[in-house]
mmCIF file of N, CA and C in Angstrom:
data_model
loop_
_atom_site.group_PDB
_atom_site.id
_atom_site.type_symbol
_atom_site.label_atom_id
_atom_site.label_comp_id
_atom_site.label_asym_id
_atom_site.label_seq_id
_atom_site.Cartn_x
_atom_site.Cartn_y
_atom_site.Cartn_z
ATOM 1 N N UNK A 1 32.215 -13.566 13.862
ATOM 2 C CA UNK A 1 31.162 -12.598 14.036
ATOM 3 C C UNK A 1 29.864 -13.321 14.393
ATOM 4 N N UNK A 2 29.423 -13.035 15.597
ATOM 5 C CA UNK A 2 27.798 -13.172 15.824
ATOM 6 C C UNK A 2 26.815 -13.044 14.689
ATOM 7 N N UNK A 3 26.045 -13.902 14.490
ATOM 8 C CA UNK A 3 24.734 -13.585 13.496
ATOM 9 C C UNK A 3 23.655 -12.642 13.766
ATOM 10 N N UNK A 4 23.330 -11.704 13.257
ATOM 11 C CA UNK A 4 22.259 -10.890 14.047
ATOM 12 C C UNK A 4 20.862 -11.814 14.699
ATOM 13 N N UNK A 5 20.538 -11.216 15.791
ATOM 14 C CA UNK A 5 19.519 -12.035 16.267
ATOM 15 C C UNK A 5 17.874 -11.420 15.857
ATOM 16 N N UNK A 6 17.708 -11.895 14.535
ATOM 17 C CA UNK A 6 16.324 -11.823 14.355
ATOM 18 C C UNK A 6 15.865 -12.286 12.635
ATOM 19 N N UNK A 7 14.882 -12.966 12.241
ATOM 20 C CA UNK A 7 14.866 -13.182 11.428
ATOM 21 C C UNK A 7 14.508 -12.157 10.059
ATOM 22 N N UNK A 8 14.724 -12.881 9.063
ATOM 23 C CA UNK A 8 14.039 -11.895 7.480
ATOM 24 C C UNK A 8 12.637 -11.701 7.625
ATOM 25 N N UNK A 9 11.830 -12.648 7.856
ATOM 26 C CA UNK A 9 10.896 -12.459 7.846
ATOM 27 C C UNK A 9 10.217 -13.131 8.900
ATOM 28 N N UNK A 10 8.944 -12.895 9.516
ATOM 29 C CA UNK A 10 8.055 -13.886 10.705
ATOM 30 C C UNK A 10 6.887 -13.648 10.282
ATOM 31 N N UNK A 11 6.099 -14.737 10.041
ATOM 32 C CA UNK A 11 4.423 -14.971 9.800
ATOM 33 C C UNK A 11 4.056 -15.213 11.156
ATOM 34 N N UNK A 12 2.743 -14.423 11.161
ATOM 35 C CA UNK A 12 2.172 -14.235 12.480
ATOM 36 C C UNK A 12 0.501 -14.445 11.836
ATOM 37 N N UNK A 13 0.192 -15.388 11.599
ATOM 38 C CA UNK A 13 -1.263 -15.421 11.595
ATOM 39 C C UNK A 13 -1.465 -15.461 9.811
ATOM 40 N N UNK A 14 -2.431 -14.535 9.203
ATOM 41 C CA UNK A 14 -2.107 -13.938 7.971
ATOM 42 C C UNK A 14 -1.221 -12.833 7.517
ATOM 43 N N UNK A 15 -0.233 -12.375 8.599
ATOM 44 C CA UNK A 15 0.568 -11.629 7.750
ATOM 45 C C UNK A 15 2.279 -12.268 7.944
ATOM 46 N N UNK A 16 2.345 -11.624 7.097
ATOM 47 C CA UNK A 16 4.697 -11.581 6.873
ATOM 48 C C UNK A 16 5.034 -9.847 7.197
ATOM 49 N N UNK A 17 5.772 -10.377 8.394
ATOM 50 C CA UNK A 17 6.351 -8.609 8.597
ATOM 51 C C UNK A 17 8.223 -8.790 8.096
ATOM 52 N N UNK A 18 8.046 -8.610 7.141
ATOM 53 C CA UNK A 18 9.291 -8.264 6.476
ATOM 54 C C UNK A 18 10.441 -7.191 7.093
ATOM 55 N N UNK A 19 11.896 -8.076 7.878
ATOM 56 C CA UNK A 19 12.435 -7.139 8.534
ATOM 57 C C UNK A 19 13.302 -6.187 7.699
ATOM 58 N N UNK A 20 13.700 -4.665 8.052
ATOM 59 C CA UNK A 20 14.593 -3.596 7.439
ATOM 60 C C UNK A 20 15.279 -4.639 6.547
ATOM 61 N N UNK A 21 15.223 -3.906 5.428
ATOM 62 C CA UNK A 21 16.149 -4.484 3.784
ATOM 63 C C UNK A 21 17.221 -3.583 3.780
ATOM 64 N N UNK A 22 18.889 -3.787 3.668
ATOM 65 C CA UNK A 22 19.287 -3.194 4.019
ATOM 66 C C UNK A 22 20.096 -3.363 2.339
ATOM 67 N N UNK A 23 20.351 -2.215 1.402
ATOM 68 C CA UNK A 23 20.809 -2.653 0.414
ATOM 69 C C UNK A 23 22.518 -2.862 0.383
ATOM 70 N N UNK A 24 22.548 -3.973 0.366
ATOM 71 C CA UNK A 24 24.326 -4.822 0.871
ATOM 72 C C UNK A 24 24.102 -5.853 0.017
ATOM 73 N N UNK A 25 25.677 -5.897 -0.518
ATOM 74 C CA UNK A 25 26.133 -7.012 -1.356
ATOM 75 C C UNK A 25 27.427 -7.123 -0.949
ATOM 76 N N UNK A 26 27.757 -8.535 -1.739
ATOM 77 C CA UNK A 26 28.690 -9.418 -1.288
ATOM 78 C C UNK A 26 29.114 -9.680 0.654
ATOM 79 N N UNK A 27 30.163 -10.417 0.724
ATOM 80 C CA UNK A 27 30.393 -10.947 1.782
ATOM 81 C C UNK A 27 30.810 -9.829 2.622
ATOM 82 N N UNK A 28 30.751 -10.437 4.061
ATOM 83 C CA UNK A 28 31.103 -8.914 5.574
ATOM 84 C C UNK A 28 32.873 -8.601 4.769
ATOM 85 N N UNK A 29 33.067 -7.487 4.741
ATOM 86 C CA UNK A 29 32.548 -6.581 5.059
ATOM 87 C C UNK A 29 31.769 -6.045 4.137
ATOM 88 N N UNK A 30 30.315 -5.978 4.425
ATOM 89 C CA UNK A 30 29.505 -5.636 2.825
ATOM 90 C C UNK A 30 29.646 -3.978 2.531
ATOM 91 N N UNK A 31 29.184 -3.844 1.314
ATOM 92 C CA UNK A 31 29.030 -2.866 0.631
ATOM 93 C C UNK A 31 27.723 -2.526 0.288
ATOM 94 N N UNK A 32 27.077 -1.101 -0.194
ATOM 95 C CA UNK A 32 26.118 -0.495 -0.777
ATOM 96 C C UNK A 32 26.421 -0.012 -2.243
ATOM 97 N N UNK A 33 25.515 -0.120 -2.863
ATOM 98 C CA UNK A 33 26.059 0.295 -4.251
ATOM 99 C C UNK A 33 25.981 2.030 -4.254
ATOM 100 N N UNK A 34 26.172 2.732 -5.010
ATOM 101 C CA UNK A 34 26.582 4.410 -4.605
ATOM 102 C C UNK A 34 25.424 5.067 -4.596
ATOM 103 N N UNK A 35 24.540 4.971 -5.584
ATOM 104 C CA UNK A 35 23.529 5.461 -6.192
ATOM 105 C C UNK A 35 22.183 5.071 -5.034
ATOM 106 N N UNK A 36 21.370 6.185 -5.021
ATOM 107 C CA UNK A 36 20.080 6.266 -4.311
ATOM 108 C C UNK A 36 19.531 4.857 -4.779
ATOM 109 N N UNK A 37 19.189 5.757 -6.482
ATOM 110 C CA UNK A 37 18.340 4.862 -7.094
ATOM 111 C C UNK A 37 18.586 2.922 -6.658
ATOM 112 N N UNK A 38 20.343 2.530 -7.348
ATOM 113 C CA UNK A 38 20.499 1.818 -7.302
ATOM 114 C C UNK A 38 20.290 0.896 -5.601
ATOM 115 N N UNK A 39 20.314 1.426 -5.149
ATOM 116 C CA UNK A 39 19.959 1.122 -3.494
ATOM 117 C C UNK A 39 18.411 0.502 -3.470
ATOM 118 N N UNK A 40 17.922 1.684 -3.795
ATOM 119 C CA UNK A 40 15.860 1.350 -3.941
ATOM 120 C C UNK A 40 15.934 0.424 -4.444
ATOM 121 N N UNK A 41 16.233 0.007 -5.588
ATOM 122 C CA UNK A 41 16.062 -1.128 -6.049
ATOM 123 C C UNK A 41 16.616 -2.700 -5.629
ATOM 124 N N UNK A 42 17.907 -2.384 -5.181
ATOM 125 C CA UNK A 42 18.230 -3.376 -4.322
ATOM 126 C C UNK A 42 17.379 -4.002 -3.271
ATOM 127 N N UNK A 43 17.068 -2.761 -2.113
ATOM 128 C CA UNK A 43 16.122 -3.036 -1.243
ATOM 129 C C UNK A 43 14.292 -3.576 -1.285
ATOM 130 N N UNK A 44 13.978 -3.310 -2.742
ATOM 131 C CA UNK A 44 12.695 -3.806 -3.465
ATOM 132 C C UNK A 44 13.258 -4.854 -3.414
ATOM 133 N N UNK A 45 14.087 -5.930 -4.752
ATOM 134 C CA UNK A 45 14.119 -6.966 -5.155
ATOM 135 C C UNK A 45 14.556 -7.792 -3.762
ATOM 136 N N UNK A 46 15.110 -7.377 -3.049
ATOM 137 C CA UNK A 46 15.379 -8.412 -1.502
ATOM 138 C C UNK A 46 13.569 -8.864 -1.214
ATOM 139 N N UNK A 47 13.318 -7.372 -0.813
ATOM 140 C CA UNK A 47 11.785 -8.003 -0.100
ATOM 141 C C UNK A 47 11.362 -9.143 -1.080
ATOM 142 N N UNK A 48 11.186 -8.443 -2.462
ATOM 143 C CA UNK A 48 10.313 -9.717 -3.032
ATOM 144 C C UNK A 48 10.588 -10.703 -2.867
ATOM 145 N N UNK A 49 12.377 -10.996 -3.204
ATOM 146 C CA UNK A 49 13.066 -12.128 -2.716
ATOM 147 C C UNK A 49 12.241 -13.198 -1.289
ATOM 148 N N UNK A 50 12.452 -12.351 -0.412
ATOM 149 C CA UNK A 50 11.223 -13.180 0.840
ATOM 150 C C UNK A 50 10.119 -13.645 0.333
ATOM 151 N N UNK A 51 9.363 -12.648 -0.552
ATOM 152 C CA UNK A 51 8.187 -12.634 -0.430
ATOM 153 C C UNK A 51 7.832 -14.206 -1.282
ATOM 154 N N UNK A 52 8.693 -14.176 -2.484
ATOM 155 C CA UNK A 52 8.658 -15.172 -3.261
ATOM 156 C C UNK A 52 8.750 -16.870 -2.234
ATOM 157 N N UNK A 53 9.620 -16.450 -1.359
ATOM 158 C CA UNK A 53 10.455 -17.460 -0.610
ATOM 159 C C UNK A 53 8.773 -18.168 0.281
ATOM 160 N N UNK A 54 8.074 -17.040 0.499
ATOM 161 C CA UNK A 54 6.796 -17.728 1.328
ATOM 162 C C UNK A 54 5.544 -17.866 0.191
ATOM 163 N N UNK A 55 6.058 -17.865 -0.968
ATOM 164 C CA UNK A 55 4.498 -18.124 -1.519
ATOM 165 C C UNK A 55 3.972 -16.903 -2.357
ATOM 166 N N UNK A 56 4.261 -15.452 -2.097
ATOM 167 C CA UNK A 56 4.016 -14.500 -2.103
ATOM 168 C C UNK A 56 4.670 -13.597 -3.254
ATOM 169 N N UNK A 57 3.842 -12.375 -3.818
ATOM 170 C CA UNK A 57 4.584 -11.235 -4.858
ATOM 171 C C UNK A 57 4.153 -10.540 -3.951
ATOM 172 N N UNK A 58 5.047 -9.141 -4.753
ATOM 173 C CA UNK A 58 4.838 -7.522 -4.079
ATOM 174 C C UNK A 58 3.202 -7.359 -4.044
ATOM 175 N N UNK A 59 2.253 -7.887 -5.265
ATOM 176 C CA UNK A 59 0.664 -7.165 -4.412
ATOM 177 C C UNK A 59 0.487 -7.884 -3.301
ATOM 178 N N UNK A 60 1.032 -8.705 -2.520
ATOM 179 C CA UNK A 60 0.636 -8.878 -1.435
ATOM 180 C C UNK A 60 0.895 -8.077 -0.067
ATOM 181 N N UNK A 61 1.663 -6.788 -0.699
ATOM 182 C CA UNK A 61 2.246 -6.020 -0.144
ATOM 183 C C UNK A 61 1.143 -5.294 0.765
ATOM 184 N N UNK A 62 1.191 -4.662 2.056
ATOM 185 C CA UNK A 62 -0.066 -4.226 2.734
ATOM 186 C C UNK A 62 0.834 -2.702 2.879
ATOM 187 N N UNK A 63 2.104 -2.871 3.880
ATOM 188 C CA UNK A 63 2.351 -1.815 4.363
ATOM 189 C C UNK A 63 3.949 -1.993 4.018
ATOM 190 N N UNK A 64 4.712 -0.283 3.518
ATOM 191 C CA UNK A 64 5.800 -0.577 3.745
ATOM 192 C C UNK A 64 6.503 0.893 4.442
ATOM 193 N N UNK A 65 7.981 0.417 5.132
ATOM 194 C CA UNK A 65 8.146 1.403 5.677
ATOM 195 C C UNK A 65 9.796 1.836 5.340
ATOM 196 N N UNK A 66 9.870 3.386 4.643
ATOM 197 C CA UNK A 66 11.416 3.090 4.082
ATOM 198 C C UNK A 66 12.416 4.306 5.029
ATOM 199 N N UNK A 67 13.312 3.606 5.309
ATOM 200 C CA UNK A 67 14.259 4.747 6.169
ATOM 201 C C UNK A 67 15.138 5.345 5.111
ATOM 202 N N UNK A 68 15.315 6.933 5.016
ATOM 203 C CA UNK A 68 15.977 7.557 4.074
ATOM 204 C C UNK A 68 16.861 8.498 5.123
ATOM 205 N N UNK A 69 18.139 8.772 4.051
ATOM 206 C CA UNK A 69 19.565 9.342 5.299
ATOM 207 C C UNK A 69 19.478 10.984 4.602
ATOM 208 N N UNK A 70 18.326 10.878 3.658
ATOM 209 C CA UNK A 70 18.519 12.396 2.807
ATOM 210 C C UNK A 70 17.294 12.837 2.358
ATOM 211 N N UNK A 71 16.878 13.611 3.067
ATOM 212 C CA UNK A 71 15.038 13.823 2.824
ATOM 213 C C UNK A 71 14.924 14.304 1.337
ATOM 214 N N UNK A 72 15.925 14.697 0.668
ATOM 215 C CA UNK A 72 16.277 14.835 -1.036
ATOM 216 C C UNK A 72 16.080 13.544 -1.710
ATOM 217 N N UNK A 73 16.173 12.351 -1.213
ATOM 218 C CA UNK A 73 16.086 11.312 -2.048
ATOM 219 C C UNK A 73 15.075 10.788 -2.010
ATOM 220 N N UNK A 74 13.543 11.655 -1.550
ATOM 221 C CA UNK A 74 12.215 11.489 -1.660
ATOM 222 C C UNK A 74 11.760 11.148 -2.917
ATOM 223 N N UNK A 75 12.411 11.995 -3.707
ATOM 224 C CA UNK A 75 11.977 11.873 -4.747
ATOM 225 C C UNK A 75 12.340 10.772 -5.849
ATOM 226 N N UNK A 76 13.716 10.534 -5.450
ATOM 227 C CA UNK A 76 14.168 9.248 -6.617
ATOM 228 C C UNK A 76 13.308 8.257 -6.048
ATOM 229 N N UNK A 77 13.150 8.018 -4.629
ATOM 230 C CA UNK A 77 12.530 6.308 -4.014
ATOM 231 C C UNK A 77 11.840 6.566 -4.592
ATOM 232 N N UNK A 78 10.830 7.798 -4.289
ATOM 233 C CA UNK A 78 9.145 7.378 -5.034
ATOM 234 C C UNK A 78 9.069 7.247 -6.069
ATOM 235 N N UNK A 79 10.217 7.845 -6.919
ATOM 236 C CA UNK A 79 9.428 7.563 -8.859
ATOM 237 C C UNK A 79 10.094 5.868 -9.105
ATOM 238 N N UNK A 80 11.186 5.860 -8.323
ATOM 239 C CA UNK A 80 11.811 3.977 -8.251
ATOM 240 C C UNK A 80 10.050 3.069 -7.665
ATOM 241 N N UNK A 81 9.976 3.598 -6.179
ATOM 242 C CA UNK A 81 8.675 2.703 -5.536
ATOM 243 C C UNK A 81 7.408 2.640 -6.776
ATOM 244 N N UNK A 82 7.077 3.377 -7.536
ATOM 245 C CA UNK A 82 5.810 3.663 -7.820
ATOM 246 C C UNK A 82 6.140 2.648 -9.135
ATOM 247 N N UNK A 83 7.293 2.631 -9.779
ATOM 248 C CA UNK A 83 7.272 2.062 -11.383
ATOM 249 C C UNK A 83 7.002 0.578 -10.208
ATOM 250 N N UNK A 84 8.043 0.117 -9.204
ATOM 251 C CA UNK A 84 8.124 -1.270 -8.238
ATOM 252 C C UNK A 84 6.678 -1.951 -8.400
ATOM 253 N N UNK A 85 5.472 -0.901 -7.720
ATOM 254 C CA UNK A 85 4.214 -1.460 -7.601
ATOM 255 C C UNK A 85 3.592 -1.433 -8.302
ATOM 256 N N UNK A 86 3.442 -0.516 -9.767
ATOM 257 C CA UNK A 86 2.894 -0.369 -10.691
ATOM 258 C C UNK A 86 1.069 0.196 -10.184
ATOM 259 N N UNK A 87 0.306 -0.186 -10.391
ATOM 260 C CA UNK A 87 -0.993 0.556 -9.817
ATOM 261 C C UNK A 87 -1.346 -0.343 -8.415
ATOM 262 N N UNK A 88 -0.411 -1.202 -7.938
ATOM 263 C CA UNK A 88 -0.481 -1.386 -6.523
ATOM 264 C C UNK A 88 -0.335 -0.323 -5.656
ATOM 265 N N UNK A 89 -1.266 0.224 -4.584
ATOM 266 C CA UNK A 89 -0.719 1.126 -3.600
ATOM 267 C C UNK A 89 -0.694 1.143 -2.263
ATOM 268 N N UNK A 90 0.140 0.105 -2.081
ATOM 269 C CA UNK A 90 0.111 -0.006 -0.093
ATOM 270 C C UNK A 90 0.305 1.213 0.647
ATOM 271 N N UNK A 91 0.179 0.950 1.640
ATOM 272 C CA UNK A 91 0.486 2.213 2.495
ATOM 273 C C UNK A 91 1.290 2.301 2.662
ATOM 274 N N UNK A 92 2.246 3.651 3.196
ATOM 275 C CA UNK A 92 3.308 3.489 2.870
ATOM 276 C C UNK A 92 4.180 4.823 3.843
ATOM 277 N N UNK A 93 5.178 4.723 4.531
ATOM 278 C CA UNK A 93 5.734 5.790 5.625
ATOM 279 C C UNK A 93 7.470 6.239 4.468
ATOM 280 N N UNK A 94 7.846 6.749 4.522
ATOM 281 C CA UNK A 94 9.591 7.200 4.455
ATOM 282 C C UNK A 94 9.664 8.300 5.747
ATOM 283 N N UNK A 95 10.341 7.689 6.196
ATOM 284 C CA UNK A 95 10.974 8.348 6.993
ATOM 285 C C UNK A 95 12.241 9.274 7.080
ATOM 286 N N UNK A 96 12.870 9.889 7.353
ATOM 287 C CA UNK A 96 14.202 10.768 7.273
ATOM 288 C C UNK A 96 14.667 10.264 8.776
ATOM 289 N N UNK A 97 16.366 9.613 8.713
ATOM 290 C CA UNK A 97 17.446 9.722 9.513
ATOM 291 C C UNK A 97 18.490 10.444 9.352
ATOM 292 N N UNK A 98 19.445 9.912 10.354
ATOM 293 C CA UNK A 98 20.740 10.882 10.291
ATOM 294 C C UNK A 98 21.419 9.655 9.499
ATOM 295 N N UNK A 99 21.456 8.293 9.951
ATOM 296 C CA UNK A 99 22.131 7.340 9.353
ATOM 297 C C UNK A 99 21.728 6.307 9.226
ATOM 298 N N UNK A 100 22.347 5.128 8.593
ATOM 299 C CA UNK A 100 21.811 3.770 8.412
ATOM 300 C C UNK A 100 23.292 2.942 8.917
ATOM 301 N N UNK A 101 23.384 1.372 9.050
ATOM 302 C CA UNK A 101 24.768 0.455 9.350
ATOM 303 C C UNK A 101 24.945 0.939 7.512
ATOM 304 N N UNK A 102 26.312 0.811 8.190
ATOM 305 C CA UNK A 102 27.484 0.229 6.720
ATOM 306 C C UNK A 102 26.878 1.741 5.907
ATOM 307 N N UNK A 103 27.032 2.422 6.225
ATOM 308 C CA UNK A 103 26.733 3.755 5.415
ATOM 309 C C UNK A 103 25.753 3.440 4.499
ATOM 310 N N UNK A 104 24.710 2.462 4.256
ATOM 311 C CA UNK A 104 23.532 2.732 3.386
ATOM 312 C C UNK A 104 22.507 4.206 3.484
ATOM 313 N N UNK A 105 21.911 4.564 2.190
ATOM 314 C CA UNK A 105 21.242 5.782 2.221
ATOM 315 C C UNK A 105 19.622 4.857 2.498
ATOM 316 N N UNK A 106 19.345 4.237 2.554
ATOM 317 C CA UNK A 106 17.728 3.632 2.487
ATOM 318 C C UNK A 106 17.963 1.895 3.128
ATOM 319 N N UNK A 107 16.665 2.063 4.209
ATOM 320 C CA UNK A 107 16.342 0.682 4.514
ATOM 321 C C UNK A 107 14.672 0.581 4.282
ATOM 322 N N UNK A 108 14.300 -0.630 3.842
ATOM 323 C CA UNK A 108 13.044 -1.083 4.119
ATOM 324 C C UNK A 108 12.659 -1.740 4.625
ATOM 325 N N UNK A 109 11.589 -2.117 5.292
ATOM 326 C CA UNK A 109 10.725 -3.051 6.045
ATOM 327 C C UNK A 109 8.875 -2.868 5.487
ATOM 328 N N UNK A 110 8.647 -4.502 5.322
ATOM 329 C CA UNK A 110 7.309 -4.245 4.707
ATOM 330 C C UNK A 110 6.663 -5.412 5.598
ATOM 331 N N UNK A 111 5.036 -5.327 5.488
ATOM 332 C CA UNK A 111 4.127 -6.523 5.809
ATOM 333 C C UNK A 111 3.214 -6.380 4.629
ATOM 334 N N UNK A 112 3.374 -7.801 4.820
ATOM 335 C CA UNK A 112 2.629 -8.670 3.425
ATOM 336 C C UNK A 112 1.317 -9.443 4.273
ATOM 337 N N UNK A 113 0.008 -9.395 3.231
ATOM 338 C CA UNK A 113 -0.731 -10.756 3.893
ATOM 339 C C UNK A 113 -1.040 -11.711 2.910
ATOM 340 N N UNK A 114 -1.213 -12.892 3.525
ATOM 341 C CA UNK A 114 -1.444 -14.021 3.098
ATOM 342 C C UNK A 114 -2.979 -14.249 2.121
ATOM 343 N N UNK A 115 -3.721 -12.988 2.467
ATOM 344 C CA UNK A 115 -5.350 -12.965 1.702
ATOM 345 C C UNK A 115 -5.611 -12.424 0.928
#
């Protein structure tokens, strides 16, 4: 199998644009765990994962952007996102699709800055 062509993350100046978090575990062929919730959280602890990897925590968080497959699961991300940032409040999009790869219900993508 080809590696996807693009990285986790790219610093461009002062920021990290953190690419789609896609919540998957173990080896191809991966899996999603069942649960909304459990997903959100997956897809949080990845980013930080990066974020840690450059230096960085979640308040460095500026913007994030989450793809959802069920405009119903507005509500679990946000009460999951909000405990995530605690009185951090980036800006912030969810979006509604029809689908995600590998049947995930939620992807994220965030930018972080360096200041």
């Amino acid at each position: 199998m080809t590696p996807p062509h693009y990285s986790p993350a790219y610093r461009s100046g002062d920021l990290l644009f953190i690419s789609g978090q896609l919540p998957l575990v173990g080896e191809f062929p991966k899996s999603a765990p069942a649960s909304i919730e459990e997903q959100c959280r997956l897809v949080l602890s990845k980013a930080e994962e990066i974020l840690k990897a450059h230096g960085l925590n979640r308040k460095h968080i500026v913007k994030t952007t989450a793809f959802i497959t069920d405009i119903d699961y507005w509500g679990p991300v946000n009460e999951i996102y909000a405990d995530f940032f605690g009185e951090h409040r980036p800006a912030r999009s969810i979006i509604p699709v029809s689908s995600l790869h590998y049947g995930c219900n939620i992807e994220l993508e965030a930018i972080a800055s360096f200041t």
